[in-house]
Short mmCIF file of C-alpha atoms in Angstrom, two decimals:
data_model
loop_
_atom_site.label_atom_id
_atom_site.label_comp_id
_atom_site.label_asym_id
_atom_site.label_seq_id
_atom_site.Cartn_x
_atom_site.Cartn_y
_atom_site.Cartn_z
CA GLY A 24 0.00 0.00 0.00
CA ALA A 25 0.84 3.72 -0.07
CA VAL A 26 2.30 3.77 -3.57
CA VAL A 27 3.19 6.95 -5.42
CA SER A 28 3.58 6.70 -9.18
CA GLN A 29 5.60 9.29 -11.08
CA HIS A 30 5.77 9.74 -14.84
CA PRO A 31 7.71 10.02 -16.99
CA SER A 32 10.82 8.45 -15.52
CA TRP A 33 12.99 10.38 -17.93
CA VAL A 34 12.46 13.08 -20.53
CA ILE A 35 14.65 14.99 -22.96
CA CYS A 36 13.33 18.28 -24.27
CA LYS A 37 14.56 21.19 -26.32
CA SER A 38 15.42 24.46 -24.69
CA GLY A 39 12.41 26.77 -24.56
CA THR A 40 9.77 24.04 -24.43
CA SER A 41 7.65 23.00 -21.45
CA VAL A 42 7.60 19.64 -19.73
CA LYS A 43 4.91 18.19 -17.47
CA ILE A 44 5.65 15.63 -14.76
CA GLU A 45 2.83 13.71 -13.08
CA CYS A 46 2.68 12.36 -9.56
CA ARG A 47 -0.18 10.05 -8.59
CA SER A 48 -1.11 8.41 -5.32
CA LEU A 49 -2.40 4.99 -6.36
CA ASP A 50 -4.09 3.58 -3.28
CA PHE A 51 -4.68 6.54 -1.03
CA GLN A 52 -5.79 10.14 -1.17
CA ALA A 53 -3.13 12.78 -0.81
CA THR A 54 -4.33 16.29 -0.02
CA THR A 55 -0.71 17.35 0.16
CA MET A 56 2.16 16.37 -2.10
CA PHE A 57 5.71 17.63 -2.23
CA TRP A 58 8.09 18.28 -5.11
CA TYR A 59 11.83 17.95 -4.68
CA ARG A 60 14.82 18.58 -6.88
CA GLN A 61 18.08 16.70 -6.62
CA PHE A 62 21.40 17.61 -8.24
CA PRO A 63 24.09 14.95 -8.74
CA LYS A 64 25.63 13.78 -5.48
CA GLN A 65 23.51 16.23 -3.51
CA SER A 66 20.54 15.75 -1.27
CA LEU A 67 16.92 16.46 -2.00
CA MET A 68 15.83 20.07 -1.87
CA LEU A 69 12.17 20.83 -1.34
CA MET A 70 10.83 23.03 -4.14
CA ALA A 71 7.16 23.35 -3.26
CA THR A 72 4.24 21.94 -1.37
CA SER A 73 1.25 21.05 -3.51
CA ASN A 74 -2.18 21.43 -1.91
CA GLU A 75 -5.32 19.91 -3.41
CA GLY A 76 -7.72 22.59 -4.53
CA SER A 77 -5.51 25.54 -3.64
CA LYS A 78 -2.31 27.25 -4.66
CA ALA A 79 1.03 25.60 -4.11
CA THR A 80 3.46 26.92 -1.55
CA TYR A 81 6.93 27.52 -2.97
CA GLU A 82 10.21 27.49 -1.09
CA GLN A 83 12.36 30.56 -1.07
CA GLY A 84 14.26 30.99 -4.30
CA VAL A 85 12.00 28.76 -6.41
CA GLU A 86 10.42 30.58 -9.35
CA LYS A 87 6.67 30.14 -9.31
CA ASP A 88 6.30 31.02 -12.98
CA LYS A 89 9.02 28.58 -13.97
CA PHE A 90 7.71 25.62 -12.00
CA LEU A 91 3.93 25.47 -12.26
CA ILE A 92 2.20 23.11 -9.88
CA ASN A 93 -1.38 21.92 -10.17
CA HIS A 94 -3.11 19.66 -7.66
CA ALA A 95 -6.58 19.33 -9.13
CA SER A 96 -7.59 16.05 -7.49
CA LEU A 97 -6.87 14.07 -4.34
CA THR A 98 -4.64 11.67 -6.27
CA LEU A 99 -2.81 13.78 -8.84
CA SER A 100 -0.29 16.59 -8.70
CA THR A 101 1.58 17.87 -11.73
CA LEU A 102 4.76 19.89 -12.07
CA THR A 103 5.26 21.79 -15.31
CA VAL A 104 8.70 23.16 -16.07
CA THR A 105 7.98 26.09 -18.37
CA SER A 106 10.38 27.43 -20.99
CA ALA A 107 12.96 24.91 -19.88
CA HIS A 108 16.66 25.71 -20.10
CA PRO A 109 19.72 23.50 -19.65
CA GLU A 110 20.13 24.69 -16.07
CA ASP A 111 16.73 23.14 -15.29
CA SER A 112 18.18 19.72 -16.05
CA SER A 113 17.92 17.75 -12.85
CA PHE A 114 16.22 14.88 -11.07
CA TYR A 115 12.73 15.73 -9.83
CA ILE A 116 10.96 13.61 -7.21
CA CYS A 117 7.51 13.89 -5.71
CA SER A 118 6.27 12.55 -2.42
CA ALA A 119 3.08 12.26 -0.45
CA LYS A 120 2.20 11.64 3.14
CA PRO A 121 -0.32 8.79 3.24
CA LEU A 122 -1.78 8.73 6.75
CA PRO A 123 -1.24 10.47 10.06
CA HIS A 124 1.81 9.18 11.93
CA TYR A 125 3.07 7.38 8.82
CA GLY A 126 6.17 8.25 6.92
CA TYR A 127 6.44 9.75 3.50
CA THR A 128 6.22 7.80 0.27
CA PHE A 129 8.20 8.87 -2.76
CA GLY A 130 7.78 8.49 -6.47
CA SER A 131 10.49 6.93 -8.63
CA GLY A 132 11.69 10.29 -9.89
CA THR A 133 12.00 11.99 -13.28
CA ARG A 134 15.32 12.71 -14.95
CA LEU A 135 14.89 15.88 -17.00
CA THR A 136 17.52 16.76 -19.59
CA VAL A 137 17.15 20.02 -21.49
CA VAL A 138 19.23 20.27 -24.66
CA LYS B 167 16.35 26.16 9.97
CA GLN B 168 16.93 22.45 10.39
CA GLU B 169 20.36 21.26 9.25
CA VAL B 170 20.87 17.53 8.76
CA THR B 171 24.34 16.02 8.47
CA GLN B 172 25.31 12.47 7.59
CA ILE B 173 28.71 11.05 8.29
CA PRO B 174 30.53 9.40 6.63
CA ALA B 175 29.73 10.44 3.07
CA ALA B 176 30.85 7.06 1.77
CA LEU B 177 31.57 3.68 3.26
CA SER B 178 32.92 0.45 1.80
CA VAL B 179 32.83 -2.80 3.77
CA PRO B 180 33.26 -6.50 3.07
CA GLU B 181 30.19 -8.68 3.05
CA GLY B 182 29.13 -9.81 6.51
CA GLU B 183 30.42 -6.79 8.35
CA ASN B 184 28.03 -4.67 10.42
CA LEU B 185 27.28 -1.13 9.20
CA VAL B 186 26.87 1.98 11.32
CA LEU B 187 25.48 5.12 9.67
CA ASN B 188 25.15 8.41 11.50
CA CYS B 189 22.71 11.26 11.16
CA SER B 190 22.74 14.47 13.18
CA PHE B 191 20.30 17.36 13.20
CA THR B 192 20.47 20.82 14.71
CA ASP B 193 16.90 21.39 15.93
CA SER B 194 15.64 18.81 18.43
CA ALA B 195 11.99 19.87 17.96
CA ILE B 196 11.23 17.07 15.55
CA TYR B 197 8.06 15.12 14.83
CA ASN B 198 9.80 12.05 13.45
CA LEU B 199 12.87 10.84 11.55
CA GLN B 200 12.86 8.57 8.54
CA TRP B 201 15.63 6.54 6.93
CA PHE B 202 15.55 5.86 3.20
CA THR B 203 17.67 4.18 0.56
CA GLN B 204 18.16 5.54 -2.91
CA ASP B 205 19.70 3.72 -5.86
CA PRO B 206 21.37 5.89 -8.53
CA GLY B 207 18.78 7.71 -10.61
CA LYS B 208 15.90 6.21 -8.68
CA GLY B 209 13.35 7.26 -6.13
CA LEU B 210 13.48 6.73 -2.39
CA THR B 211 12.55 3.58 -0.52
CA SER B 212 11.57 3.95 3.11
CA LEU B 213 13.45 1.77 5.58
CA LEU B 214 12.40 2.87 9.03
CA LEU B 215 10.35 5.62 10.64
CA ILE B 216 11.02 6.67 14.23
CA GLN B 217 8.52 8.88 16.01
CA SER B 218 9.91 11.56 18.32
CA SER B 219 8.64 9.63 21.35
CA GLN B 220 10.56 6.49 20.39
CA ARG B 221 14.20 5.67 21.12
CA GLU B 222 14.60 2.95 18.51
CA GLN B 223 12.90 1.06 15.74
CA THR B 224 13.78 -2.33 14.31
CA SER B 225 13.04 -4.13 11.07
CA GLY B 226 14.87 -7.36 10.30
CA ARG B 227 18.60 -6.65 10.12
CA LEU B 228 18.00 -2.92 10.54
CA ASN B 229 17.92 -1.03 13.79
CA ALA B 230 17.63 2.73 14.08
CA SER B 231 18.09 4.67 17.29
CA LEU B 232 17.04 8.21 18.07
CA ASP B 233 18.44 10.56 20.68
CA LYS B 234 16.43 13.71 20.26
CA SER B 235 18.15 15.70 22.96
CA SER B 236 21.56 15.29 21.35
CA GLY B 237 20.18 15.54 17.83
CA ARG B 238 21.36 12.16 16.64
CA SER B 239 20.11 9.03 14.94
CA THR B 240 22.12 5.94 14.10
CA LEU B 241 21.21 3.24 11.62
CA TYR B 242 22.71 -0.18 12.27
CA ILE B 243 22.69 -2.83 9.58
CA ALA B 244 23.73 -6.28 10.75
CA ALA B 245 25.61 -8.77 8.58
CA SER B 246 25.74 -6.58 5.48
CA GLN B 247 25.09 -8.05 2.04
CA PRO B 248 25.99 -6.79 -1.46
CA GLY B 249 22.28 -6.01 -1.94
CA ASP B 250 22.57 -3.43 0.85
CA SER B 251 24.74 -1.27 -1.42
CA ALA B 252 22.90 2.04 -1.92
CA THR B 253 22.84 5.61 -0.74
CA TYR B 254 21.21 5.93 2.67
CA LEU B 255 19.34 9.15 3.40
CA CYS B 256 18.18 10.48 6.71
CA ALA B 257 15.20 12.86 6.75
CA VAL B 258 13.81 14.82 9.67
CA ARG B 259 10.29 16.17 9.90
CA ARG B 260 9.90 19.26 12.05
CA SER B 261 7.27 19.43 14.77
CA ASN B 262 5.48 22.44 13.38
CA ASP B 263 4.96 21.47 9.75
CA TYR B 264 5.05 18.71 7.17
CA LYS B 265 8.38 19.53 5.59
CA LEU B 266 11.28 17.10 5.52
CA SER B 267 14.91 18.14 5.81
CA PHE B 268 17.34 15.70 4.22
CA GLY B 269 20.95 14.89 4.84
CA ALA B 270 23.29 14.52 1.88
CA GLY B 271 23.42 10.76 2.37
CA THR B 272 25.94 8.01 2.98
CA THR B 273 26.86 5.90 -0.04
CA VAL B 274 27.44 2.32 1.05
CA THR B 275 29.26 -0.32 -0.95
CA VAL B 276 29.25 -3.88 0.33
CA ARG B 277 31.96 -5.93 -1.35
CA ALA B 278 31.28 -9.59 -2.08
#
């Protein structure tokens, strides 16, 4: 139980295009999901908190217009990297908190390469 | 701001040896602490979750301790196997919100 599915697992896009990453909770409802970014050999950095039915909360230094987050249902959050540039190339991971007093479950991640 | 540190950054041991991984955090006002593994280019797999009221948690060959007052957690892995090779991440959830703060991880290699 408590599975989070993330798609795609990898994507290559041209500079200036937009890319959408999906994060789904398969067997539970997630009113809150989280989006992280991870650079090579570094730890996960929280980008934003996605709230179902309301605006996302972004961490300091994260561009809201660059990283659009939509959480339209209790099982789906999407991250859209708009007008992607090579510096946006990274590993993006989503997570959700299934139930009170339980730990967090993470998706399998998306490797984004902008060329 | 919660700072999480993991030492050592890398560790290589022969198969069968016990592993000791350390995690320290600066703010003792935590809700819980979670240990994960991560394979290269993959997502995170949860190993153990310790609530702030607990001192340790065990699962099979894994044992994690928590000393909140000193800001430390230790993950013990008994009789290591090559399949234990991965990066181990420690994550701390603060008492006043849902956010996790991660350490940079310890990359473990178990040699056959």
